Coordinates of C-alpha atoms in Angstrom, one line a residue:
M1 CA 95.5 93.6 33.0
K2 CA 96.8 96.9 34.4
R3 CA 93.4 97.6 35.9
I4 CA 93.3 94.2 37.6
I5 CA 96.8 94.7 39.1
T6 CA 95.8 98.2 40.2
A7 CA 92.6 96.8 41.8
I8 CA 94.6 94.1 43.7
I9 CA 97.2 96.7 44.9
A10 CA 94.4 99.0 46.0
L11 CA 92.7 96.1 47.9
M12 CA 95.9 95.2 49.6
L13 CA 96.5 98.8 50.7
S14 CA 92.9 99.0 51.9
I15 CA 93.3 95.8 54.1
T16 CA 96.6 97.1 55.5
S17 CA 95.0 100.4 56.4
V18 CA 92.0 98.8 58.1
C19 CA 94.3 96.5 60.1
A20 CA 96.4 99.4 61.2
L21 CA 93.4 101.5 62.2
A22 CA 91.6 98.6 63.9
S23 CA 94.8 97.1 65.5
C24 CA 94.2 93.7 64.0
K25 CA 95.2 91.0 66.6
N26 CA 96.7 87.6 66.0
E27 CA 94.0 85.0 66.7
N28 CA 96.7 82.7 68.2
Q29 CA 97.4 85.3 70.9
P30 CA 95.4 85.3 74.2
S31 CA 93.1 88.3 74.0
T32 CA 91.7 88.7 77.5
G33 CA 93.5 89.2 80.8
W34 CA 94.2 91.4 83.8
E35 CA 95.6 94.9 83.9
V36 CA 98.2 95.2 86.6
Q37 CA 98.3 98.6 88.3
R38 CA 100.7 100.2 90.6
I39 CA 99.6 100.7 94.2
L40 CA 101.8 102.8 96.6
E41 CA 101.6 103.0 100.3
N42 CA 103.4 105.5 102.5
G43 CA 106.3 103.8 104.4
E44 CA 108.4 104.9 107.4
A45 CA 110.2 108.3 107.0
D46 CA 113.9 108.1 106.3
E47 CA 116.6 110.7 105.9
S48 CA 115.3 111.8 102.6
G49 CA 111.7 112.1 103.9
K50 CA 108.7 109.9 103.4
T51 CA 109.0 106.8 101.2
A52 CA 106.4 105.0 99.2
D53 CA 106.4 101.2 99.3
E54 CA 104.8 99.4 96.4
T55 CA 102.1 96.9 97.3
L56 CA 102.4 93.4 95.8
H57 CA 99.4 91.9 94.1
K58 CA 99.1 88.2 95.1
L59 CA 97.4 85.4 93.2
G60 CA 97.3 81.9 94.5
F61 CA 96.7 79.0 92.1
T62 CA 95.9 75.3 92.6
V63 CA 97.9 73.5 89.8
G64 CA 97.4 69.9 88.7
D65 CA 96.3 67.1 91.1
G66 CA 99.6 66.6 93.0
T67 CA 100.9 63.7 90.8
K68 CA 103.0 65.8 88.4
R69 CA 105.7 68.2 89.1
V70 CA 105.4 71.8 87.9
A71 CA 108.4 72.1 85.6
E72 CA 107.7 75.4 83.8
I73 CA 105.6 78.5 84.1
W74 CA 104.8 80.7 81.1
V75 CA 103.2 84.1 81.2
N76 CA 101.6 86.0 78.4
I77 CA 102.4 89.7 78.5
P78 CA 101.7 91.7 75.4
K79 CA 102.3 95.2 76.7
M80 CA 104.3 97.0 79.4
Y81 CA 103.9 100.6 80.4
E82 CA 107.2 100.8 82.2
N83 CA 110.7 99.5 81.5
E84 CA 110.2 96.4 83.7
A85 CA 107.9 94.3 85.8
E86 CA 108.6 91.9 88.6
L87 CA 107.1 88.5 89.3
S88 CA 107.9 86.4 92.4
V89 CA 106.8 82.7 92.7
D90 CA 106.3 80.6 95.8
V91 CA 105.3 76.9 95.7
Y92 CA 103.6 75.1 98.7
S93 CA 102.8 71.5 99.4
S94 CA 99.7 72.4 101.3
T95 CA 97.2 75.1 101.0
S96 CA 96.1 77.6 103.7
E97 CA 95.8 81.3 104.2
S98 CA 99.6 81.3 104.6
L99 CA 99.7 80.9 100.9
L100 CA 99.1 84.6 100.6
K101 CA 100.7 85.7 103.9
R102 CA 104.0 83.9 103.2
S103 CA 104.0 82.9 106.8
A104 CA 104.6 79.2 105.9
S105 CA 107.8 77.9 104.4
P106 CA 107.5 77.3 100.6
T107 CA 108.5 73.9 99.2
F108 CA 111.0 75.7 97.1
N109 CA 112.9 78.9 97.5
T110 CA 111.1 82.0 96.3
F111 CA 111.9 82.7 92.6
T112 CA 111.9 86.3 91.5
R113 CA 112.0 87.3 87.9
K114 CA 112.2 90.7 86.2
I115 CA 110.6 91.0 82.8
T116 CA 111.7 93.9 80.6
K117 CA 109.9 95.9 77.9
D118 CA 112.5 94.7 75.4
E119 CA 111.9 91.1 76.3
V120 CA 108.2 91.6 75.7
K121 CA 108.9 93.0 72.2
Q122 CA 111.1 90.0 71.4
A123 CA 108.3 87.6 72.5
K124 CA 106.1 88.8 69.7
D125 CA 107.0 85.8 67.5
L126 CA 105.9 83.6 70.3
N127 CA 102.5 85.4 70.6
Y128 CA 104.0 87.1 73.7
W129 CA 104.5 84.0 75.7
I130 CA 107.5 84.3 78.1
K131 CA 109.1 81.4 79.9
L132 CA 110.0 82.1 83.6
D133 CA 112.8 79.5 83.6
F134 CA 111.9 77.4 86.7
N135 CA 113.2 74.1 85.5
D136 CA 116.4 73.9 87.6
A137 CA 115.0 75.7 90.6
W138 CA 111.8 73.5 90.9
K139 CA 113.1 70.1 91.6
D140 CA 110.8 68.5 94.2
K141 CA 112.5 67.4 97.4
A142 CA 110.5 64.2 97.6
T143 CA 112.3 61.0 96.4
D144 CA 109.5 58.6 96.9
K145 CA 107.9 57.9 93.5
N146 CA 104.5 57.7 95.1
A147 CA 104.9 61.1 96.9
S148 CA 102.6 64.0 96.1
Y149 CA 104.1 67.0 94.4
A150 CA 103.6 70.6 95.4
K151 CA 100.6 72.0 93.6
Y152 CA 99.9 75.4 95.3
V153 CA 101.6 78.3 93.6
M154 CA 101.5 81.9 94.6
I155 CA 102.4 84.6 92.1
S156 CA 103.3 88.1 93.4
V157 CA 103.5 90.8 90.9
K158 CA 104.3 94.5 90.7
G159 CA 104.6 96.9 87.8
V160 CA 102.2 98.4 85.3
F161 CA 101.5 96.0 82.4
E162 CA 98.9 93.8 80.6
F163 CA 98.9 90.2 81.9
N164 CA 96.8 88.1 79.5
E165 CA 97.4 84.5 80.6
I166 CA 99.5 82.1 82.8
A167 CA 100.2 78.5 82.0
F168 CA 101.8 75.7 84.0
V169 CA 103.6 72.8 82.4
D170 CA 104.6 69.4 83.9
Q171 CA 107.9 67.5 83.4
D172 CA 106.4 65.8 80.3
G173 CA 105.8 69.1 78.6
K174 CA 102.0 68.9 79.1
L175 CA 99.7 71.6 80.4
L176 CA 98.5 71.2 84.0
S177 CA 95.0 72.1 85.0
V178 CA 94.8 75.3 87.0
N179 CA 92.3 77.1 89.2
L180 CA 92.5 80.5 90.9
S181 CA 92.1 79.7 94.6
K182 CA 93.5 82.6 96.6
I183 CA 93.7 86.3 95.9
N184 CA 94.8 89.7 97.4
Y185 CA 95.0 92.4 94.8
W186 CA 93.9 96.0 94.1
Y187 CA 91.9 97.5 91.2
Q188 CA 90.3 100.8 90.4
P189 CA 86.5 100.5 89.9
E190 CA 85.0 102.1 86.8
N191 CA 84.1 105.8 87.0
V192 CA 85.6 106.3 90.5
N193 CA 89.0 107.7 91.7
Y194 CA 89.8 105.2 94.5
M195 CA 91.4 101.8 94.7
R196 CA 89.7 98.7 96.1
N197 CA 91.3 95.7 97.7
V198 CA 89.9 92.3 96.9
V199 CA 90.8 89.3 99.1
K200 CA 88.2 86.7 98.1
T201 CA 87.8 85.2 94.7
T202 CA 84.0 85.6 95.0
E203 CA 84.4 89.3 95.2
I204 CA 86.4 89.7 91.9
P205 CA 84.4 92.3 89.9
D206 CA 82.9 91.4 86.6
M207 CA 85.1 93.8 84.6
E208 CA 86.6 93.5 81.2
K209 CA 90.0 92.9 82.7
N210 CA 90.3 90.9 85.9
P211 CA 92.4 88.0 87.4
W212 CA 89.9 85.3 86.4
K213 CA 90.8 85.8 82.8
L214 CA 94.4 84.8 83.4
I215 CA 93.4 81.2 82.9
D216 CA 90.5 81.4 80.4
E217 CA 92.5 80.8 77.2
Q218 CA 94.7 77.9 78.1
S219 CA 94.3 76.3 74.7
K220 CA 96.3 79.2 73.1
F221 CA 99.4 78.2 74.9
A222 CA 100.0 75.5 72.3
L223 CA 100.2 78.2 69.6
R224 CA 103.1 80.1 71.3
D225 CA 105.6 79.1 68.6
K226 CA 103.6 80.4 65.7
K227 CA 103.7 83.9 64.3

């Protein structure tokens, strides 16, 4: 009996060690995504000398079919390399190049949200899903029950973090369909030391981590409340 108990304990320790070494992942957690990087540009000189302005990465999404209001946005961020990251969201009733340039007036006021490293740690029990709390701010101006709702969403981000997935939910609590339609972001090609700017979705590189993968594991959103 002692031998059986010893063997069981040894097996448990072995499994624990393997998971620790292999960094076992929760199958309910999105596993692919985009690695956000920091890009700095020299700004105008001030009294203290030259400044460096951080470039925003911009991703434009087409959400739903215009018949349901976007009530919530959830992001999946499993790891941050700095104390905080910043996400800004604009919503438009029509799509155009202004979606990225911000030259058109959004249907709603821009919503900016800072996510902290501590918040990411606390989201572990939700498989790292974090709600951006847009419910009150995203009430559509249209009163006609037959009116189309805004469905073009631009996310601007800055910081250094892993961004695995994004999910859009309607007022009934159901997932909305989503497509990546506009883009303006920077990345560092493999084995080189310079940054490249991508402004067309067709030019997104086939790398292990890229913006296309922000919407490739939508089914795992339903598992956000399981450990």
